[in-house]
Amino acid sequence: QLHLVESGGGLVQPGDSLRLSCVVSGSMMNFYAIGWFRQAPGKEREEVSCISSIDGSIDVADSVKGRFTSSRDNAKSMGYLQMNNLKPEDSGVYYCAAGLMGEGVPCYRAVTHGYWGQGTQVAVSS
């Protein structure tokens, strides 16, 4: 059983940066893929980024590519989402998730069916 806690959200202006953190406890994080999702009010949840536990490959959504970078530090049991050049459309609740990648299971699918944090709010407004 994993426990995930996100932090680092806040209210920022367009063009600003934020770094979200995700603390993972309960098991060794290196066994798990780490994903980031977001959900804006009235909109469906959106995949943002996913880091494979198998080969370390990172998938980033087209909507944030070039601005957002995800990373993980297994020794510290931490996941990170660095968000640069934030836009109002980036506003929403950001969640991290962790899941086991079985053979042939894509990263996002693994984390979707795994463990989730409670989310951290990001608001981008002038």
Tab-separated table of N, CA and C in Angstrom:
chain	number	residue	atom	x	y	z
A	1	GLN	N	0.847	-1.180	0.000
A	1	GLN	CA	0.000	0.000	0.000
A	1	GLN	C	0.891	1.241	0.000
A	2	LEU	N	0.690	2.077	-1.001
A	2	LEU	CA	1.454	3.308	-1.090
A	2	LEU	C	0.624	4.484	-0.601
A	3	HIS	N	1.329	5.487	-0.104
A	3	HIS	CA	0.695	6.750	0.290
A	3	HIS	C	1.433	7.874	-0.431
A	4	LEU	N	0.669	8.707	-1.151
A	4	LEU	CA	1.272	9.785	-1.924
A	4	LEU	C	0.729	11.131	-1.435
A	5	VAL	N	1.616	12.097	-1.317
A	5	VAL	CA	1.219	13.433	-0.905
A	5	VAL	C	1.880	14.453	-1.818
A	6	GLU	N	1.049	15.256	-2.489
A	6	GLU	CA	1.567	16.311	-3.359
A	6	GLU	C	1.708	17.619	-2.584
A	7	SER	N	2.601	18.461	-3.054
A	7	SER	CA	2.756	19.800	-2.493
A	7	SER	C	3.364	20.696	-3.561
A	8	GLY	N	3.340	22.009	-3.299
A	8	GLY	CA	3.987	22.945	-4.195
A	8	GLY	C	3.053	23.778	-5.054
A	9	GLY	N	1.766	23.492	-4.969
A	9	GLY	CA	0.823	24.281	-5.746
A	9	GLY	C	0.675	25.683	-5.191
A	10	GLY	N	-0.026	26.524	-5.934
A	10	GLY	CA	-0.248	27.884	-5.462
A	10	GLY	C	-0.825	28.753	-6.550
A	11	LEU	N	-0.917	30.030	-6.247
A	11	LEU	CA	-1.417	31.027	-7.192
A	11	LEU	C	-0.224	31.777	-7.779
A	12	VAL	N	-0.110	31.740	-9.081
A	12	VAL	CA	0.995	32.406	-9.761
A	12	VAL	C	0.466	33.182	-10.958
A	13	GLN	N	1.338	34.009	-11.517
A	13	GLN	CA	0.977	34.782	-12.693
A	13	GLN	C	1.425	34.058	-13.962
A	14	PRO	N	0.797	34.361	-15.087
A	14	PRO	CA	1.257	33.764	-16.349
A	14	PRO	C	2.744	34.020	-16.570
A	15	GLY	N	3.435	32.984	-17.025
A	15	GLY	CA	4.866	33.078	-17.243
A	15	GLY	C	5.701	32.621	-16.064
A	16	ASP	N	5.084	32.499	-14.899
A	16	ASP	CA	5.810	32.041	-13.705
A	16	ASP	C	6.072	30.543	-13.753
A	17	SER	N	6.838	30.093	-12.762
A	17	SER	CA	7.165	28.668	-12.645
A	17	SER	C	6.735	28.139	-11.287
A	18	LEU	N	6.458	26.861	-11.242
A	18	LEU	CA	6.183	26.140	-10.008
A	18	LEU	C	6.823	24.766	-10.101
A	19	ARG	N	7.225	24.225	-8.954
A	19	ARG	CA	7.670	22.844	-8.926
A	19	ARG	C	6.797	22.080	-7.945
A	20	LEU	N	6.093	21.109	-8.457
A	20	LEU	CA	5.278	20.256	-7.614
A	20	LEU	C	6.116	19.072	-7.140
A	21	SER	N	5.874	18.668	-5.910
A	21	SER	CA	6.561	17.511	-5.345
A	21	SER	C	5.537	16.454	-4.956
A	22	CYS	N	5.974	15.222	-4.992
A	22	CYS	CA	5.118	14.103	-4.609
A	22	CYS	C	5.948	13.173	-3.730
A	23	VAL	N	5.582	13.083	-2.469
A	23	VAL	CA	6.252	12.169	-1.547
A	23	VAL	C	5.555	10.821	-1.601
A	24	VAL	N	6.337	9.768	-1.800
A	24	VAL	CA	5.788	8.412	-1.889
A	24	VAL	C	6.281	7.609	-0.697
A	25	SER	N	5.377	7.020	0.042
A	25	SER	CA	5.766	6.209	1.186
A	25	SER	C	4.994	4.901	1.173
A	26	GLY	N	5.525	3.913	1.881
A	26	GLY	CA	4.854	2.627	2.010
A	26	GLY	C	5.536	1.494	1.287
A	27	SER	N	6.383	1.835	0.322
A	27	SER	CA	7.106	0.802	-0.404
A	27	SER	C	8.223	1.478	-1.169
A	28	MET	N	9.115	0.686	-1.716
A	28	MET	CA	10.219	1.254	-2.490
A	28	MET	C	9.682	1.830	-3.792
A	29	MET	N	9.937	3.100	-4.013
A	29	MET	CA	9.351	3.808	-5.138
A	29	MET	C	9.883	3.318	-6.473
A	30	ASN	N	11.070	2.749	-6.486
A	30	ASN	CA	11.663	2.372	-7.766
A	30	ASN	C	10.881	1.275	-8.477
A	31	PHE	N	10.016	0.582	-7.772
A	31	PHE	CA	9.204	-0.453	-8.403
A	31	PHE	C	8.022	0.124	-9.177
A	32	TYR	N	7.727	1.405	-8.978
A	32	TYR	CA	6.495	2.000	-9.462
A	32	TYR	C	6.722	3.061	-10.526
A	33	ALA	N	5.861	3.064	-11.522
A	33	ALA	CA	5.786	4.190	-12.442
A	33	ALA	C	5.149	5.358	-11.703
A	34	ILE	N	5.567	6.570	-12.059
A	34	ILE	CA	5.032	7.781	-11.433
A	34	ILE	C	4.379	8.644	-12.496
A	35	GLY	N	3.145	8.981	-12.265
A	35	GLY	CA	2.417	9.791	-13.229
A	35	GLY	C	1.894	11.075	-12.617
A	36	TRP	N	1.699	12.056	-13.482
A	36	TRP	CA	1.088	13.328	-13.085
A	36	TRP	C	-0.149	13.572	-13.950
A	37	PHE	N	-1.205	14.017	-13.310
A	37	PHE	CA	-2.456	14.316	-13.974
A	37	PHE	C	-2.946	15.678	-13.479
A	38	ARG	N	-3.882	16.255	-14.222
A	38	ARG	CA	-4.507	17.484	-13.752
A	38	ARG	C	-5.974	17.492	-14.156
A	39	GLN	N	-6.734	18.253	-13.389
A	39	GLN	CA	-8.155	18.383	-13.698
A	39	GLN	C	-8.605	19.793	-13.394
A	40	ALA	N	-9.132	20.433	-14.417
A	40	ALA	CA	-9.687	21.773	-14.265
A	40	ALA	C	-11.176	21.653	-13.981
A	41	PRO	N	-11.756	22.651	-13.337
A	41	PRO	CA	-13.193	22.600	-13.036
A	41	PRO	C	-14.023	22.403	-14.294
A	42	GLY	N	-14.906	21.437	-14.242
A	42	GLY	CA	-15.786	21.186	-15.364
A	42	GLY	C	-15.151	20.451	-16.524
A	43	LYS	N	-13.901	20.044	-16.369
A	43	LYS	CA	-13.213	19.343	-17.452
A	43	LYS	C	-12.792	17.948	-16.998
A	44	GLU	N	-12.510	17.111	-17.968
A	44	GLU	CA	-12.057	15.765	-17.659
A	44	GLU	C	-10.600	15.784	-17.188
A	45	ARG	N	-10.262	14.765	-16.445
A	45	ARG	CA	-8.882	14.622	-16.004
A	45	ARG	C	-7.967	14.451	-17.211
A	46	GLU	N	-6.813	15.075	-17.147
A	46	GLU	CA	-5.877	15.068	-18.266
A	46	GLU	C	-4.546	14.479	-17.842
A	47	GLU	N	-4.001	13.634	-18.663
A	47	GLU	CA	-2.658	13.101	-18.429
A	47	GLU	C	-1.643	14.201	-18.702
A	48	VAL	N	-0.668	14.326	-17.828
A	48	VAL	CA	0.357	15.356	-17.988
A	48	VAL	C	1.717	14.728	-18.296
A	49	SER	N	2.133	13.779	-17.463
A	49	SER	CA	3.435	13.157	-17.664
A	49	SER	C	3.473	11.823	-16.940
A	50	CYS	N	4.314	10.922	-17.429
A	50	CYS	CA	4.445	9.619	-16.792
A	50	CYS	C	5.877	9.133	-16.948
A	51	ILE	N	6.459	8.669	-15.850
A	51	ILE	CA	7.828	8.160	-15.859
A	51	ILE	C	7.795	6.657	-15.644
A	52	SER	N	8.325	5.934	-16.608
A	52	SER	CA	8.339	4.475	-16.535
A	52	SER	C	9.269	3.988	-15.422
A	53	SER	N	8.852	2.927	-14.756
A	53	SER	CA	9.704	2.286	-13.753
A	53	SER	C	10.610	1.238	-14.397
A	54	ILE	N	10.368	0.940	-15.669
A	54	ILE	CA	11.133	-0.098	-16.354
A	54	ILE	C	12.398	0.462	-16.988
A	55	ASP	N	12.223	1.537	-17.786
A	55	ASP	CA	13.390	2.082	-18.483
A	55	ASP	C	13.604	3.565	-18.221
A	56	GLY	N	12.788	4.149	-17.356
A	56	GLY	CA	12.952	5.561	-17.029
A	56	GLY	C	12.471	6.511	-18.093
A	57	SER	N	11.848	5.981	-19.144
A	57	SER	CA	11.371	6.864	-20.208
A	57	SER	C	10.252	7.753	-19.670
A	58	ILE	N	10.159	8.935	-20.231
A	58	ILE	CA	9.195	9.938	-19.760
A	58	ILE	C	8.279	10.355	-20.892
A	59	ASP	N	6.998	10.248	-20.651
A	59	ASP	CA	6.008	10.710	-21.607
A	59	ASP	C	5.466	12.057	-21.118
A	60	VAL	N	5.362	12.989	-22.017
A	60	VAL	CA	4.856	14.317	-21.665
A	60	VAL	C	3.747	14.690	-22.637
A	61	ALA	N	2.661	15.203	-22.112
A	61	ALA	CA	1.528	15.589	-22.956
A	61	ALA	C	1.925	16.719	-23.896
A	62	ASP	N	1.371	16.706	-25.086
A	62	ASP	CA	1.679	17.736	-26.072
A	62	ASP	C	1.353	19.138	-25.546
A	63	SER	N	0.305	19.236	-24.738
A	63	SER	CA	-0.143	20.536	-24.243
A	63	SER	C	0.878	21.203	-23.325
A	64	VAL	N	1.801	20.422	-22.772
A	64	VAL	CA	2.791	20.982	-21.843
A	64	VAL	C	4.222	20.721	-22.286
A	65	LYS	N	4.376	20.059	-23.407
A	65	LYS	CA	5.721	19.711	-23.869
A	65	LYS	C	6.551	20.974	-24.098
A	66	GLY	N	7.783	20.927	-23.621
A	66	GLY	CA	8.655	22.095	-23.741
A	66	GLY	C	8.538	23.057	-22.565
A	67	ARG	N	7.510	22.893	-21.751
A	67	ARG	CA	7.325	23.751	-20.578
A	67	ARG	C	7.382	22.966	-19.265
A	68	PHE	N	6.896	21.759	-19.264
A	68	PHE	CA	6.854	20.927	-18.057
A	68	PHE	C	7.880	19.808	-18.177
A	69	THR	N	8.498	19.493	-17.063
A	69	THR	CA	9.442	18.389	-16.985
A	69	THR	C	9.162	17.589	-15.727
A	70	SER	N	9.048	16.282	-15.868
A	70	SER	CA	8.864	15.453	-14.681
A	70	SER	C	10.141	14.685	-14.402
A	71	SER	N	10.333	14.365	-13.142
A	71	SER	CA	11.524	13.621	-12.729
A	71	SER	C	11.207	12.836	-11.467
A	72	ARG	N	12.115	11.978	-11.095
A	72	ARG	CA	11.933	11.176	-9.891
A	72	ARG	C	13.274	10.989	-9.207
A	73	ASP	N	13.235	10.884	-7.911
A	73	ASP	CA	14.423	10.581	-7.110
A	73	ASP	C	14.053	9.395	-6.235
A	74	ASN	N	14.404	8.218	-6.692
A	74	ASN	CA	14.005	7.000	-5.972
A	74	ASN	C	14.617	6.952	-4.572
A	75	ALA	N	15.839	7.458	-4.430
A	75	ALA	CA	16.501	7.417	-3.125
A	75	ALA	C	15.738	8.245	-2.094
A	76	LYS	N	15.119	9.329	-2.560
A	76	LYS	CA	14.358	10.190	-1.657
A	76	LYS	C	12.861	9.881	-1.681
A	77	SER	N	12.468	8.924	-2.522
A	77	SER	CA	11.051	8.580	-2.684
A	77	SER	C	10.229	9.809	-3.064
A	78	MET	N	10.741	10.554	-4.025
A	78	MET	CA	10.102	11.791	-4.446
A	78	MET	C	9.888	11.807	-5.951
A	79	GLY	N	8.766	12.360	-6.346
A	79	GLY	CA	8.525	12.679	-7.736
A	79	GLY	C	8.356	14.189	-7.861
A	80	TYR	N	8.718	14.715	-9.032
A	80	TYR	CA	8.655	16.165	-9.213
A	80	TYR	C	8.027	16.495	-10.564
A	81	LEU	N	7.348	17.623	-10.596
A	81	LEU	CA	6.839	18.160	-11.856
A	81	LEU	C	7.245	19.631	-11.901
A	82	GLN	N	8.243	19.934	-12.720
A	82	GLN	CA	8.679	21.310	-12.906
A	82	GLN	C	7.850	21.939	-13.994
A	83	MET	N	7.186	23.034	-13.663
A	83	MET	CA	6.287	23.689	-14.607
A	83	MET	C	6.784	25.103	-14.856
A	84	ASN	N	7.165	25.360	-16.093
A	84	ASN	CA	7.678	26.684	-16.481
A	84	ASN	C	6.722	27.353	-17.447
A	85	ASN	N	6.849	28.673	-17.529
A	85	ASN	CA	6.022	29.446	-18.452
A	85	ASN	C	4.540	29.061	-18.327
A	86	LEU	N	4.056	29.120	-17.115
A	86	LEU	CA	2.685	28.695	-16.854
A	86	LEU	C	1.669	29.599	-17.542
A	87	LYS	N	0.586	28.987	-17.970
A	87	LYS	CA	-0.491	29.681	-18.663
A	87	LYS	C	-1.790	29.509	-17.869
A	88	PRO	N	-2.739	30.405	-18.066
A	88	PRO	CA	-4.010	30.252	-17.340
A	88	PRO	C	-4.660	28.885	-17.572
A	89	GLU	N	-4.509	28.341	-18.753
A	89	GLU	CA	-5.105	27.032	-19.035
A	89	GLU	C	-4.416	25.887	-18.306
A	90	ASP	N	-3.314	26.161	-17.630
A	90	ASP	CA	-2.658	25.137	-16.805
A	90	ASP	C	-3.295	25.038	-15.418
A	91	SER	N	-4.211	25.904	-15.112
A	91	SER	CA	-4.851	25.901	-13.793
A	91	SER	C	-5.658	24.625	-13.580
A	92	GLY	N	-5.651	24.160	-12.344
A	92	GLY	CA	-6.414	22.970	-11.999
A	92	GLY	C	-5.818	22.292	-10.790
A	93	VAL	N	-6.375	21.158	-10.443
A	93	VAL	CA	-5.818	20.341	-9.370
A	93	VAL	C	-4.882	19.321	-10.000
A	94	TYR	N	-3.679	19.281	-9.485
A	94	TYR	CA	-2.665	18.375	-9.995
A	94	TYR	C	-2.503	17.195	-9.040
A	95	TYR	N	-2.487	16.009	-9.618
A	95	TYR	CA	-2.379	14.785	-8.851
A	95	TYR	C	-1.158	13.990	-9.287
A	96	CYS	N	-0.512	13.349	-8.342
A	96	CYS	CA	0.479	12.343	-8.706
A	96	CYS	C	-0.111	10.971	-8.398
A	97	ALA	N	0.374	9.993	-9.131
A	97	ALA	CA	-0.114	8.629	-8.979
A	97	ALA	C	1.049	7.677	-9.205
A	98	ALA	N	0.956	6.514	-8.600
A	98	ALA	CA	2.007	5.511	-8.739
A	98	ALA	C	1.369	4.153	-8.980
A	99	GLY	N	1.965	3.386	-9.878
A	99	GLY	CA	1.422	2.070	-10.176
A	99	GLY	C	2.502	1.131	-10.680
A	100	LEU	N	2.208	-0.158	-10.589
A	100	LEU	CA	3.148	-1.180	-11.047
A	100	LEU	C	2.963	-1.422	-12.533
A	101	MET	N	4.072	-1.429	-13.260
A	101	MET	CA	4.019	-1.678	-14.699
A	101	MET	C	4.283	-3.148	-14.963
A	102	GLY	N	3.229	-3.887	-15.176
A	102	GLY	CA	3.396	-5.276	-15.586
A	102	GLY	C	3.812	-5.335	-17.045
A	103	GLU	N	4.121	-6.525	-17.514
A	103	GLU	CA	4.564	-6.672	-18.899
A	103	GLU	C	3.490	-6.173	-19.855
A	104	GLY	N	3.887	-5.252	-20.707
A	104	GLY	CA	2.960	-4.747	-21.702
A	104	GLY	C	1.989	-3.707	-21.200
A	105	VAL	N	2.081	-3.335	-19.954
A	105	VAL	CA	1.157	-2.341	-19.402
A	105	VAL	C	1.767	-0.959	-19.580
A	106	PRO	N	1.093	-0.077	-20.316
A	106	PRO	CA	1.626	1.264	-20.522
A	106	PRO	C	1.704	2.045	-19.213
A	107	CYS	N	2.544	3.046	-19.207
A	107	CYS	CA	2.796	3.803	-17.987
A	107	CYS	C	1.517	4.437	-17.427
A	108	TYR	N	0.801	5.164	-18.267
A	108	TYR	CA	-0.401	5.845	-17.776
A	108	TYR	C	-1.437	4.862	-17.257
A	109	ARG	N	-1.572	3.723	-17.914
A	109	ARG	CA	-2.547	2.748	-17.451
A	109	ARG	C	-2.129	2.199	-16.091
A	110	ALA	N	-0.838	1.974	-15.930
A	110	ALA	CA	-0.342	1.435	-14.669
A	110	ALA	C	-0.636	2.386	-13.513
A	111	VAL	N	-0.368	3.657	-13.702
A	111	VAL	CA	-0.555	4.596	-12.591
A	111	VAL	C	-2.029	4.895	-12.361
A	112	THR	N	-2.819	4.895	-13.431
A	112	THR	CA	-4.250	5.163	-13.274
A	112	THR	C	-4.894	4.152	-12.345
A	113	HIS	N	-4.448	2.929	-12.425
A	113	HIS	CA	-5.031	1.856	-11.615
A	113	HIS	C	-4.230	1.601	-10.341
A	114	GLY	N	-3.370	2.555	-9.978
A	114	GLY	CA	-2.544	2.397	-8.791
A	114	GLY	C	-3.001	3.266	-7.639
A	115	TYR	N	-2.064	3.991	-7.075
A	115	TYR	CA	-2.311	4.797	-5.884
A	115	TYR	C	-2.237	6.284	-6.246
A	116	TRP	N	-3.096	7.063	-5.594
A	116	TRP	CA	-3.206	8.484	-5.916
A	116	TRP	C	-3.015	9.354	-4.681
A	117	GLY	N	-2.476	10.543	-4.917
A	117	GLY	CA	-2.424	11.552	-3.868
A	117	GLY	C	-3.715	12.339	-3.829
A	118	GLN	N	-3.773	13.288	-2.902
A	118	GLN	CA	-4.997	14.054	-2.703
A	118	GLN	C	-5.084	15.266	-3.629
A	119	GLY	N	-3.982	15.594	-4.276
A	119	GLY	CA	-3.973	16.695	-5.224
A	119	GLY	C	-3.486	17.998	-4.612
A	120	THR	N	-2.963	18.864	-5.469
A	120	THR	CA	-2.550	20.200	-5.051
A	120	THR	C	-3.040	21.193	-6.098
A	121	GLN	N	-3.557	22.313	-5.640
A	121	GLN	CA	-4.202	23.277	-6.523
A	121	GLN	C	-3.174	24.212	-7.159
A	122	VAL	N	-3.319	24.392	-8.453
A	122	VAL	CA	-2.494	25.348	-9.186
A	122	VAL	C	-3.431	26.338	-9.865
A	123	ALA	N	-3.192	27.607	-9.626
A	123	ALA	CA	-4.003	28.650	-10.244
A	123	ALA	C	-3.076	29.646	-10.926
A	124	VAL	N	-3.306	29.859	-12.201
A	124	VAL	CA	-2.486	30.785	-12.979
A	124	VAL	C	-3.380	31.922	-13.440
A	125	SER	N	-3.128	33.093	-12.913
A	125	SER	CA	-3.998	34.228	-13.220
A	125	SER	C	-3.241	35.532	-13.037
A	126	SER	N	-3.574	36.490	-13.867
A	126	SER	CA	-2.972	37.809	-13.737
A	126	SER	C	-3.866	38.712	-12.868
